[in-house]
Short mmCIF file of C-alpha atoms and ligand atoms in Angstrom, two decimals:
data_model
loop_
_atom_site.label_atom_id
_atom_site.label_comp_id
_atom_site.label_asym_id
_atom_site.label_seq_id
_atom_site.Cartn_x
_atom_site.Cartn_y
_atom_site.Cartn_z
CA UNK V 865 -22.26 38.14 18.58
CA UNK V 866 -21.02 35.24 21.07
CA UNK V 867 -17.47 34.94 22.59
CA UNK V 868 -15.09 32.01 21.70
CA UNK V 869 -11.74 31.23 23.58
CA UNK V 870 -8.27 32.05 21.74
CA UNK V 871 -7.09 28.63 22.94
CA UNK V 872 -10.69 26.87 21.56
CA UNK V 873 -12.29 28.50 18.75
CA UNK V 874 -15.32 26.41 18.88
CA UNK V 875 -16.39 27.76 22.80
CA UNK V 876 -19.43 29.62 22.38
CA UNK V 877 -20.96 31.65 24.91
CA UNK V 878 -23.19 34.42 25.61
CA UNK V 879 -21.47 37.83 27.04
CA UNK V 880 -22.77 37.08 30.24
CA UNK V 881 -21.24 33.95 30.69
CA UNK V 882 -18.11 35.07 29.41
CA UNK V 883 -18.40 37.85 31.86
CA UNK V 884 -19.57 35.03 34.97
CA UNK V 885 -16.71 32.99 33.98
CA UNK V 886 -13.87 34.96 33.76
CA UNK V 887 -11.46 32.76 32.07
CA UNK V 888 -11.92 29.76 29.43
CA UNK V 889 -11.90 26.12 30.64
CA UNK V 890 -8.35 25.75 28.69
CA UNK V 891 -6.80 28.91 30.30
CA UNK V 892 -7.66 30.76 26.64
CA UNK V 893 -9.23 34.19 27.21
CA UNK V 894 -12.87 34.83 25.17
CA UNK V 895 -13.30 37.60 22.35
CA UNK V 896 -16.32 38.91 20.35
CA UNK V 897 -17.05 36.63 17.42
CA UNK V 898 -16.47 39.18 15.92
CA UNK V 899 -15.57 43.15 16.09
CA UNK V 900 -19.07 45.56 15.76
CA UNK V 901 -18.20 48.85 13.48
CA UNK V 902 -19.06 51.76 14.92
CA UNK V 903 -19.68 54.74 11.62
CA UNK V 904 -18.71 58.50 11.32
CA UNK V 905 -22.59 59.15 12.12
CA UNK V 906 -22.84 57.17 15.05
CA UNK V 907 -19.38 58.66 16.66
CA UNK V 908 -21.05 62.18 15.81
CA UNK V 909 -24.40 61.45 17.43
CA UNK V 910 -22.15 60.09 20.56
CA UNK V 911 -20.92 63.63 20.99
CA UNK V 912 -24.34 64.90 21.78
CA UNK V 913 -24.57 62.23 24.62
CA UNK V 914 -23.15 61.74 28.28
CA UNK V 915 -21.14 59.47 29.44
CA UNK V 916 -23.13 56.78 30.34
CA UNK V 917 -24.86 57.37 27.09
CA UNK V 918 -22.74 56.87 25.25
CA UNK V 919 -21.35 53.87 27.50
CA UNK V 920 -24.65 52.24 26.74
CA UNK V 921 -24.23 52.74 23.20
CA UNK V 922 -21.38 51.23 22.76
CA UNK V 923 -21.67 48.10 24.93
CA UNK V 924 -25.12 47.26 23.35
CA UNK V 925 -22.73 46.24 20.45
CA UNK V 926 -20.53 43.92 22.14
CA UNK V 927 -23.22 42.77 25.07
CA UNK V 928 -25.66 41.98 22.70
CA UNK V 929 -27.70 39.22 25.61
CA UNK V 930 -28.18 42.34 27.37
CA UNK V 931 -31.22 44.32 27.40
CA UNK V 932 -31.21 48.41 26.35
CA UNK V 933 -32.64 48.71 29.81
CA UNK V 934 -29.88 46.34 32.03
CA UNK V 935 -27.23 48.40 30.20
CA UNK V 936 -29.00 51.79 31.23
CA UNK V 937 -29.14 50.84 34.69
CA UNK V 938 -25.31 49.75 34.63
CA UNK V 939 -23.98 52.70 33.15
CA UNK V 940 -26.38 55.04 35.43
CA UNK V 941 -25.55 53.35 38.39
CA UNK V 942 -21.16 53.21 37.65
CA UNK V 943 -20.12 56.16 35.78
CA UNK V 944 -21.86 59.22 38.57
CA UNK V 945 -20.76 62.63 39.82
CA UNK V 946 -20.83 60.56 43.31
CA UNK V 947 -18.17 57.91 42.48
CA UNK V 948 -16.29 60.67 40.18
CA UNK V 949 -15.22 64.06 40.66
CA UNK V 950 -15.79 65.15 36.97
CA UNK V 951 -19.25 65.54 35.74
CA UNK V 952 -17.99 64.52 32.24
CA UNK V 953 -16.69 61.39 34.04
CA UNK V 954 -13.17 61.71 32.31
CA UNK V 955 -11.22 65.06 31.42
CA UNK V 956 -9.75 66.06 28.19
CA UNK V 957 -6.52 68.65 28.43
CA UNK V 958 -4.57 70.24 25.50
CA UNK V 959 -0.86 69.90 26.39
CA UNK V 960 0.65 71.02 23.76
CA UNK V 961 0.52 71.29 19.87
CA UNK V 962 -2.06 69.15 18.49
CA UNK V 963 -1.02 66.71 21.46
CA UNK V 964 -3.79 65.99 23.89
CA UNK V 965 -4.18 64.20 27.95
CA UNK V 966 -7.26 61.82 28.19
CA UNK V 967 -7.32 61.75 31.97
CA UNK V 968 -8.89 58.19 33.33
CA UNK V 969 -8.35 58.39 36.66
CA UNK V 970 -11.15 60.72 37.98
CA UNK V 971 -12.60 58.06 39.75
CA UNK V 972 -12.37 56.90 43.48
CA UNK V 973 -9.31 55.24 43.64
CA UNK V 974 -7.55 57.97 41.36
CA UNK V 975 -6.04 55.36 38.94
CA UNK V 976 -7.58 54.50 35.71
CA UNK V 977 -8.87 50.70 36.56
CA UNK V 978 -11.83 52.80 38.26
CA UNK V 979 -13.12 52.79 34.71
CA UNK V 980 -14.00 49.29 34.63
CA UNK V 981 -13.88 48.11 37.95
CA UNK V 982 -16.76 50.65 38.75
CA UNK V 983 -19.15 48.87 36.49
CA UNK V 984 -17.96 45.48 36.47
CA UNK V 985 -20.17 44.61 39.74
CA UNK V 986 -23.07 45.62 38.10
CA UNK V 987 -22.27 44.26 35.04
CA UNK V 988 -21.47 40.62 36.81
CA UNK V 989 -24.80 40.74 39.13
CA UNK V 990 -26.87 41.55 36.10
CA UNK V 991 -25.30 38.28 34.43
CA UNK V 992 -25.86 36.32 37.84
CA UNK V 993 -29.68 37.20 37.25
CA UNK V 994 -30.00 36.36 33.32
CA UNK V 995 -28.36 32.94 33.78
CA UNK V 996 -30.76 32.70 37.13
CA UNK V 997 -27.48 31.36 38.78
CA UNK V 998 -28.43 31.68 42.96
CA UNK V 999 -25.12 31.76 44.55
CA UNK V 1000 -22.97 34.40 46.18
CA UNK V 1001 -19.87 35.26 43.70
CA UNK V 1002 -16.26 35.45 46.01
CA UNK V 1003 -13.96 37.68 43.57
CA UNK V 1004 -10.28 37.05 44.94
CA UNK V 1005 -7.71 39.65 43.76
CA UNK V 1006 -4.02 39.37 44.01
CA UNK V 1007 -2.77 43.38 43.39
CA UNK V 1008 0.24 45.51 43.29
CA UNK V 1009 -1.43 48.22 44.47
CA UNK V 1010 -4.22 49.84 41.59
CA UNK V 1011 -6.43 47.07 40.86
CA UNK V 1012 -6.72 45.56 44.66
CA UNK V 1013 -8.28 49.12 45.91
CA UNK V 1014 -10.50 49.75 42.42
CA UNK V 1015 -11.95 45.89 43.13
CA UNK V 1016 -12.75 46.62 46.87
CA UNK V 1017 -14.24 49.80 45.73
CA UNK V 1018 -16.07 48.81 43.06
CA UNK V 1019 -17.12 45.51 44.96
CA UNK V 1020 -17.90 47.22 48.72
CA UNK V 1021 -21.36 46.58 49.86
CA UNK V 1022 -22.83 44.75 46.04
CA UNK V 1023 -25.00 42.14 47.17
CA UNK V 1024 -24.67 38.93 46.38
CA UNK V 1025 -20.87 39.48 46.20
CA UNK V 1026 -17.90 39.37 48.50
CA UNK V 1027 -14.24 40.56 47.95
CA UNK V 1028 -10.96 39.53 48.97
CA UNK V 1029 -7.53 40.93 48.46
CA UNK V 1030 -4.04 39.71 48.93
CA UNK V 1031 -1.18 42.43 48.48
CA UNK V 1032 2.82 41.48 48.52
CA UNK V 1033 3.28 43.27 52.37
CA UNK V 1034 5.94 45.37 50.41
CA UNK V 1035 5.26 45.88 47.14
CA UNK V 1036 2.20 48.50 47.26
CA UNK V 1037 3.18 52.48 48.03
CA UNK V 1038 2.37 53.65 51.00
CA UNK V 1039 -0.60 55.33 49.58
CA UNK V 1040 -1.62 52.34 48.03
CA UNK V 1041 -1.16 50.12 51.45
CA UNK V 1042 -3.72 52.91 53.06
CA UNK V 1043 -6.13 53.20 51.09
CA UNK V 1044 -6.70 49.06 51.14
CA UNK V 1045 -5.87 48.27 54.66
CA UNK V 1046 -8.70 51.31 55.92
CA UNK V 1047 -11.42 50.33 52.96
CA UNK V 1048 -15.21 50.00 54.14
CA UNK V 1049 -17.71 47.43 53.74
CA UNK V 1050 -19.35 44.22 55.00
CA UNK V 1051 -18.44 42.10 52.42
CA UNK V 1052 -14.47 43.02 51.94
CA UNK V 1053 -11.68 41.99 53.49
CA UNK V 1054 -7.61 42.99 53.04
CA UNK V 1055 -4.41 40.77 53.46
CA UNK V 1056 -0.80 41.75 53.20
CA UNK V 1057 1.39 38.77 51.89
CA UNK V 1058 4.72 37.47 53.08
CA UNK V 1059 6.14 37.38 49.66
CA UNK V 1060 5.99 39.65 46.28
CA UNK V 1061 3.47 39.90 44.12
CA UNK V 1062 4.05 36.46 42.09
CA UNK V 1063 3.23 35.04 45.63
CA UNK V 1064 -0.11 36.97 45.66
CA UNK V 1065 -0.68 35.75 42.03
CA UNK V 1066 0.25 32.15 42.52
CA UNK V 1067 -1.38 31.72 45.84
CA UNK V 1068 -4.93 33.12 44.40
CA UNK V 1069 -4.50 30.67 41.19
CA UNK V 1070 -3.86 27.80 43.63
CA UNK V 1071 -6.88 28.80 45.62
CA UNK V 1072 -9.21 29.50 42.04
CA UNK V 1073 -8.36 25.19 40.57
CA UNK V 1074 -8.39 23.85 44.18
CA UNK V 1075 -10.89 21.38 43.99
CA UNK V 1076 -11.73 20.45 47.62
CA UNK V 1077 -11.73 24.56 48.03
CA UNK V 1078 -14.29 24.56 45.55
CA UNK V 1079 -16.41 22.16 46.94
CA UNK V 1080 -16.70 23.84 50.29
CA UNK V 1081 -17.98 27.06 48.28
CA UNK V 1082 -20.37 25.14 46.45
CA UNK V 1083 -21.56 23.86 49.67
CA UNK V 1084 -21.86 27.21 51.10
CA UNK V 1085 -23.43 28.11 47.73
CA UNK V 1086 -21.27 30.16 46.78
CA UNK V 1087 -18.71 30.17 43.15
CA UNK V 1088 -15.11 32.08 42.93
CA UNK V 1089 -15.25 34.49 40.03
CA UNK V 1090 -12.13 36.81 38.57
CA UNK V 1091 -11.88 40.99 38.87
CA UNK V 1092 -8.62 41.40 36.60
CA UNK V 1093 -8.39 42.26 33.35
CA UNK V 1094 -8.61 38.69 31.51
CA UNK V 1095 -12.58 38.73 32.33
CA UNK V 1096 -14.00 40.69 29.40
CA UNK V 1097 -16.35 42.63 31.83
CA UNK V 1098 -13.40 44.52 32.64
CA UNK V 1099 -11.72 44.94 28.83
CA UNK V 1100 -15.41 46.53 27.07
CA UNK V 1101 -15.53 49.23 29.48
CA UNK V 1102 -12.62 50.74 28.33
CA UNK V 1103 -13.05 50.35 24.40
CA UNK V 1104 -15.92 53.01 25.39
CA UNK V 1105 -13.36 55.76 26.15
CA UNK V 1106 -11.23 55.58 23.22
CA UNK V 1107 -14.62 56.08 20.90
CA UNK V 1108 -15.95 59.17 23.22
CA UNK V 1109 -13.05 60.77 22.86
CA UNK V 1110 -12.67 61.11 18.54
CA UNK V 1111 -16.28 61.93 19.54
CA UNK V 1112 -15.11 64.57 22.13
CA UNK V 1113 -12.82 65.95 20.11
CA UNK V 1114 -14.83 66.49 16.77
CA UNK V 1115 -17.66 67.92 18.87
CA UNK V 1116 -15.09 70.54 20.29
CA UNK V 1117 -13.62 71.02 16.47
CA UNK V 1118 -10.03 69.93 17.43
CA UNK V 1119 -9.91 67.39 14.24
CA UNK V 1120 -12.05 67.17 11.60
CA UNK V 1121 -14.66 64.35 10.50
CA UNK V 1122 -12.27 61.32 9.44
CA UNK V 1123 -8.82 62.73 10.59
CA UNK V 1124 -6.43 60.22 12.12
CA UNK V 1125 -5.24 60.47 15.96
CA UNK V 1126 -2.71 58.80 17.36
CA UNK V 1127 -3.19 56.88 20.82
CA UNK V 1128 -0.01 56.75 23.45
CA UNK V 1129 -1.07 54.01 25.97
CA UNK V 1130 1.08 53.70 29.15
CA UNK V 1131 1.07 49.75 29.11
CA UNK V 1132 1.58 46.68 31.72
CA UNK V 1133 -1.39 43.83 30.91
CA UNK V 1134 -1.55 45.08 27.61
CA UNK V 1135 -5.38 45.62 28.51
CA UNK V 1136 -5.65 49.32 28.08
CA UNK V 1137 -4.16 49.21 24.76
CA UNK V 1138 -5.98 46.17 23.18
CA UNK V 1139 -9.34 48.66 23.93
CA UNK V 1140 -7.67 51.47 22.08
CA UNK V 1141 -7.31 48.53 19.47
CA UNK V 1142 -10.76 47.31 18.96
CA UNK V 1143 -12.15 50.91 18.92
CA UNK V 1144 -9.56 51.51 16.20
CA UNK V 1145 -10.96 48.35 14.49
CA UNK V 1146 -14.41 49.06 15.27
CA UNK V 1147 -14.10 51.75 12.65
CA UNK V 1148 -12.58 55.55 14.63
CA UNK V 1149 -9.79 56.69 12.69
CA UNK V 1150 -6.32 56.01 14.45
CA UNK V 1151 -3.09 56.27 12.86
CA UNK V 1152 -0.98 54.73 15.45
CA UNK V 1153 -1.32 53.37 18.31
CA UNK V 1154 1.85 53.83 20.77
CA UNK V 1155 3.04 51.17 23.16
CA UNK V 1156 5.07 52.86 26.36
CA UNK V 1157 6.62 50.63 28.48
CA UNK V 1158 9.31 51.09 31.46
CA UNK V 1159 12.22 49.16 31.99
CA UNK V 1160 11.21 46.26 31.90
CA UNK V 1161 10.30 46.26 28.07
CA UNK V 1162 9.42 43.39 27.20
CA UNK V 1163 6.49 44.53 24.93
CA UNK V 1164 8.91 46.89 23.24
CA UNK V 1165 11.12 44.25 22.34
CA UNK V 1166 8.24 42.19 21.26
CA UNK V 1167 6.81 44.74 18.84
CA UNK V 1168 9.74 45.34 17.43
CA UNK V 1169 11.14 42.06 16.75
CA UNK V 1170 8.37 39.60 17.12
CA UNK V 1171 9.69 37.61 19.76
CA UNK V 1172 8.58 37.70 23.27
CA UNK V 1173 11.12 37.18 25.61
CA UNK V 1174 9.91 37.49 29.08
CA UNK V 1175 13.98 35.69 30.26
CA UNK V 1176 15.30 38.77 31.85
CA UNK V 1177 15.56 40.41 34.82
CA UNK V 1178 12.56 41.94 36.67
CA UNK V 1179 13.01 45.61 37.49
CA UNK V 1180 11.13 47.37 40.13
CA UNK V 1181 10.58 51.34 38.95
CA UNK V 1182 8.69 54.19 40.05
CA UNK V 1183 5.50 53.10 37.70
CA UNK V 1184 5.12 50.20 39.53
CA UNK V 1185 1.66 48.88 37.59
CA UNK V 1186 3.62 48.72 34.94
CA UNK V 1187 6.76 46.32 36.31
CA UNK V 1188 5.24 43.08 34.45
CA UNK V 1189 6.86 40.55 32.23
CA UNK V 1190 3.48 38.71 31.26
CA UNK V 1191 1.42 40.41 29.81
CA UNK V 1192 -1.84 38.56 29.57
CA UNK V 1193 -4.06 40.74 27.07
CA UNK V 1194 -1.47 40.80 24.08
CA UNK V 1195 -2.91 36.39 23.89
CA UNK V 1196 -6.21 38.20 22.61
CA UNK V 1197 -4.63 40.59 19.65
CA UNK V 1198 -2.69 37.27 18.76
CA UNK V 1199 -5.40 35.69 18.15
CA UNK V 1200 -7.24 38.19 16.07
CA UNK V 1201 -3.12 38.69 14.06
CA UNK V 1202 -3.25 35.04 13.25
CA UNK V 1203 -6.65 35.02 12.12
CA UNK V 1204 -8.02 33.45 15.20
CA UNK V 1205 -5.23 30.51 14.59
CA UNK V 1206 -6.39 28.74 18.17
CA UNK V 1207 -3.99 26.22 17.17
CA UNK V 1208 -0.81 28.81 17.26
CA UNK V 1209 -2.04 30.10 20.17
CA UNK V 1210 -2.08 27.12 22.00
CA UNK V 1211 1.34 26.25 20.66
CA UNK V 1212 2.83 29.72 21.22
CA UNK V 1213 1.61 30.06 24.77
CA UNK V 1214 2.40 26.85 25.93
CA UNK V 1215 5.94 27.53 24.77
CA UNK V 1216 5.99 30.50 27.12
CA UNK V 1217 5.05 28.78 30.23
CA UNK V 1218 7.73 26.15 30.04
CA UNK V 1219 10.65 28.10 28.19
CA UNK V 1220 9.21 32.09 29.19
CA UNK V 1221 9.60 32.76 25.35
CA UNK V 1222 8.13 32.35 21.85
CA UNK V 1223 7.85 33.94 17.99
CA UNK V 1224 5.22 34.85 15.84
CA UNK V 1225 4.97 34.62 12.21
CA UNK V 1226 6.03 36.95 9.50
CA UNK V 1227 2.61 37.79 8.86
CA UNK V 1228 1.80 38.47 12.34
CA UNK V 1229 4.91 40.60 12.56
CA UNK V 1230 3.83 42.38 9.43
CA UNK V 1231 0.74 43.37 11.39
CA UNK V 1232 1.93 44.05 14.50
CA UNK V 1233 3.87 46.79 12.80
CA UNK V 1234 1.36 48.39 10.62
CA UNK V 1235 -0.71 48.88 13.64
CA UNK V 1236 1.70 49.51 16.59
CA UNK V 1237 4.90 51.30 17.62
CA UNK V 1238 6.64 51.03 20.75
CA UNK V 1239 9.23 52.16 22.80
CA UNK V 1240 10.37 52.55 26.38
CA UNK V 1241 12.14 54.62 28.94
CA UNK V 1242 13.59 54.09 32.95
CA UNK V 1243 13.26 56.24 35.76
CA UNK V 1244 15.75 58.82 35.21
CA UNK V 1245 13.90 59.61 32.06
CA UNK V 1246 10.63 59.65 33.54
CA UNK V 1247 11.56 62.23 36.29
CA UNK V 1248 13.06 64.45 33.63
CA UNK V 1249 10.08 64.39 32.12
CA UNK V 1250 7.39 65.53 34.69
CA UNK V 1251 9.57 67.84 35.49
CA UNK V 1252 10.11 69.22 31.74
CA UNK V 1253 6.32 68.92 31.22
CA UNK V 1254 5.93 70.42 35.10
CA UNK V 1255 8.38 74.03 33.72
CA UNK V 1256 7.31 74.18 30.41
CA UNK V 1257 3.53 73.65 30.86
CA UNK V 1258 2.69 73.77 34.19
CA UNK V 1259 1.25 70.34 33.95
CA UNK V 1260 2.01 67.91 36.54
CA UNK V 1261 1.57 64.05 35.61
CA UNK V 1262 2.35 60.73 37.39
CA UNK V 1263 5.29 58.63 37.06
CA UNK V 1264 2.94 56.50 34.63
CA UNK V 1265 1.52 58.77 32.09
CA UNK V 1266 5.30 60.18 32.24
CA UNK V 1267 6.41 57.36 30.64
CA UNK V 1268 3.78 57.48 27.98
CA UNK V 1269 5.01 61.30 27.19
CA UNK V 1270 8.18 60.79 26.96
CA UNK V 1271 7.49 57.32 24.62
CA UNK V 1272 5.56 60.29 22.32
CA UNK V 1273 7.76 62.28 22.24
CA UNK V 1274 10.56 60.38 21.22
CA UNK V 1275 8.51 58.82 18.30
CA UNK V 1276 7.68 61.83 17.18
CA UNK V 1277 11.29 63.12 17.03
CA UNK V 1278 12.10 59.95 15.17
CA UNK V 1279 8.97 60.00 12.60
CA UNK V 1280 8.40 63.50 12.41
CA UNK V 1281 4.64 62.34 13.01
CA UNK V 1282 2.80 65.31 13.17
CA UNK V 1283 -0.56 63.59 13.57
CA UNK V 1284 -2.84 64.54 16.63
CA UNK V 1285 -2.74 62.95 19.70
CA UNK V 1286 -4.29 61.48 22.61
CA UNK V 1287 -2.04 59.99 25.61
CA UNK V 1288 -3.96 57.92 27.85
CA UNK V 1289 -3.05 59.22 32.23
CA UNK V 1290 -4.03 56.81 33.77
CA UNK V 1291 -3.29 57.73 37.62
CA UNK V 1292 -3.75 60.99 39.19
CA UNK V 1293 -0.18 62.36 40.54
CA UNK V 1294 -1.22 62.41 44.05
CA UNK V 1295 -1.13 58.59 44.11
CA UNK V 1296 2.82 58.77 43.66
CA UNK V 1297 3.68 62.08 45.36
CA UNK V 1298 7.17 60.89 46.47
CA UNK V 1299 8.33 60.15 42.88
CA UNK V 1300 6.52 62.90 42.07
CA UNK V 1301 7.87 65.53 43.88
CA UNK V 1302 11.34 63.87 43.63
CA UNK V 1303 10.86 64.60 39.73
CA UNK V 1304 10.15 68.32 40.01
CA UNK V 1305 12.22 69.13 43.32
CA UNK V 1306 15.24 66.60 42.52
CA UNK V 1307 14.34 65.79 46.69
CA UNK V 1308 11.96 64.57 48.65
CA UNK V 1309 11.74 65.45 52.55
CA UNK V 1310 11.39 62.03 54.63
CA UNK V 1311 7.86 62.92 55.69
CA UNK V 1312 4.56 60.75 55.61
CA UNK V 1313 2.20 60.45 53.19
CA UNK V 1314 -0.44 63.10 54.25
CA UNK V 1315 2.40 66.11 54.35
CA UNK V 1316 3.61 64.88 50.55
CA UNK V 1317 0.27 65.56 49.29
CA UNK V 1318 -0.17 68.49 51.10
CA UNK V 1319 3.34 69.54 49.69
CA UNK V 1320 2.07 68.16 45.99
CA UNK V 1321 -1.00 70.11 46.23
CA UNK V 1322 1.39 73.44 46.76
CA UNK V 1323 3.31 72.18 43.69
CA UNK V 1324 0.42 71.16 41.18
CA UNK V 1325 -2.20 73.77 42.31
CA UNK V 1326 -4.67 70.49 41.49
CA UNK V 1327 -7.29 69.54 44.38
CA UNK V 1328 -6.68 67.39 46.26
CA UNK V 1329 -8.94 64.08 45.50
CA UNK V 1330 -11.27 63.78 48.50
CA UNK V 1331 -11.06 60.45 48.47
CA UNK V 1332 -7.19 60.30 49.53
CA UNK V 1333 -7.71 63.57 51.88
CA UNK V 1334 -10.11 61.48 53.97
CA UNK V 1335 -7.78 58.42 53.91
CA UNK V 1336 -6.12 60.32 56.39
CA UNK V 1337 -8.87 59.95 59.33
CA UNK V 1338 -9.83 56.78 58.56
CA UNK V 1339 -9.80 53.81 61.08
CA UNK V 1340 -7.28 51.21 60.18
CA UNK V 1341 -9.44 47.91 59.73
CA UNK V 1342 -7.28 45.28 57.98
CA UNK V 1343 -4.20 43.99 59.22
CA UNK V 1344 -3.68 40.84 58.93
CA UNK V 1345 -0.25 39.47 56.99
CA UNK V 1346 -0.11 35.68 56.56
CA UNK V 1347 1.99 33.17 54.55
CA UNK V 1348 1.42 32.13 51.51
CA UNK V 1349 0.34 28.53 52.84
CA UNK V 1350 -2.39 30.18 55.15
CA UNK V 1351 -3.59 31.59 52.04
CA UNK V 1352 -6.54 28.83 51.43
CA UNK V 1353 -7.28 28.72 54.87
CA UNK V 1354 -7.52 32.40 55.54
CA UNK V 1355 -9.83 32.47 52.91
CA UNK V 1356 -12.74 29.95 54.03
CA UNK V 1357 -12.29 31.51 57.76
CA UNK V 1358 -13.10 35.13 56.27
CA UNK V 1359 -16.17 33.29 54.25
CA UNK V 1360 -17.36 31.31 57.61
CA UNK V 1361 -17.01 28.09 55.80
C1 PLP K 1549 -2.66 48.71 35.58
C2 PLP K 1549 -2.17 50.24 35.07
C3 PLP K 1549 -1.29 50.56 34.08
C4 PLP K 1549 -0.97 49.51 32.90
O1 PLP K 1549 -2.35 48.83 32.09
P1 PLP K 1549 -2.64 47.67 31.73
O2 PLP K 1549 -3.93 47.19 31.03
O3 PLP K 1549 -2.15 47.00 32.34
O4 PLP K 1549 -1.47 47.72 29.85
C5 PLP K 1549 -0.68 51.23 33.78
N1 PLP K 1549 -0.44 52.66 34.79
C6 PLP K 1549 -1.42 52.78 35.94
C7 PLP K 1549 -1.32 53.81 36.51
C8 PLP K 1549 -2.58 51.80 36.27
O5 PLP K 1549 -2.83 51.02 37.22
#
């Protein structure tokens, strides 16, 4: 198994090289040369294993240059009950007839990003060692909230690494800001930027490709790497929980051997749902993959028409982690669906950056329709479904998962498809307390974030995640706010270069 680039099929890298590089030199994303398979017998065996064991088993099919001992070290270090407040790492609950919620937010930052960012530092440091790279790795992150905190928490204290996060000064939730400003660790730094998320992202990209900055880093025996979801080291860990959940349902007698399930994913950058597509293509019996968007419904339109068009208004919603108009990981899906046609991928993605729009071939359109269904909902419908599920089933959804539940309800009504279904739940409701309280009670008091958490605790009865409760008494460490032009100086200064 080796890795090629979606924009140059002749690239051949080991998984360790792909993880260290993050993105291919010509701008393409790394994909495995083939999708490995998992048999029903193997899935049954996985049912008897712990989550770290399941993870090491699936990883061994993708990261073929890692030894068994290396994979065991990575998975056992990342998926522990010290970092996760669930012994089984993920939790599965039955919502209503044949519909299950897979809670992926029991990690230290209360969002599903932890599933990958808790293990990425181990995969990365092992990769560096395998490749005899003796440089300190500097992880630069632009975040709209969840990725930044999850990267900080994953990399804090990891030897040989340093992590720097930039967030838009007014573009993250109160809880997300607090989580980042109080981050522990000697190798971390956090800075607010006067601007929006795009300014952060463009600023980080400009630093990545600034030859003068790179030169300075190199002189200081350092190099840049990325922790966002274009890195294969973030995607691979997400495949695991989709294989794992099938093994779990089978073990619990909820489904029979070979029975197909639907998977619903609240989608932004297309990373999480792409992982489900990989699981399906490995051999996990999946009927439809249901892609749920908020009012930024560029993916719904794409799956239904084959035309990707980002020329539209950007809408700020109560599910901010899905407020996105360019879904990077779609490139990997289209590479596979076009028969690994790197020329077509270059053509489409050049058009995307020049005109903001491209249209795929009829063949790809047909493939999209056969694997995926797609839908969207706005904030009003999101709040209504939070209230409905709370009233009917005493289950409290966060705003992102609520989008998925609403889209699934619509799908089920329109198609009459009653296939058993797993809905990916991507965040704890406590991370978005204001919107969730407003949904349930019609309004939320103007109180501070921690009083809202207490209030939501009374409503939901769910234990308050210890990591969120602890924030209240933590020292604010990072107060800097800078302008876009100051970013590269800021980075160099923070690294003492
Ligand atoms: C990042 C995120 C998403 C979107 O996931 P993608 O992999 O980008 O599609 C959805 N919900 C939450 C809470 C997130 O943090």
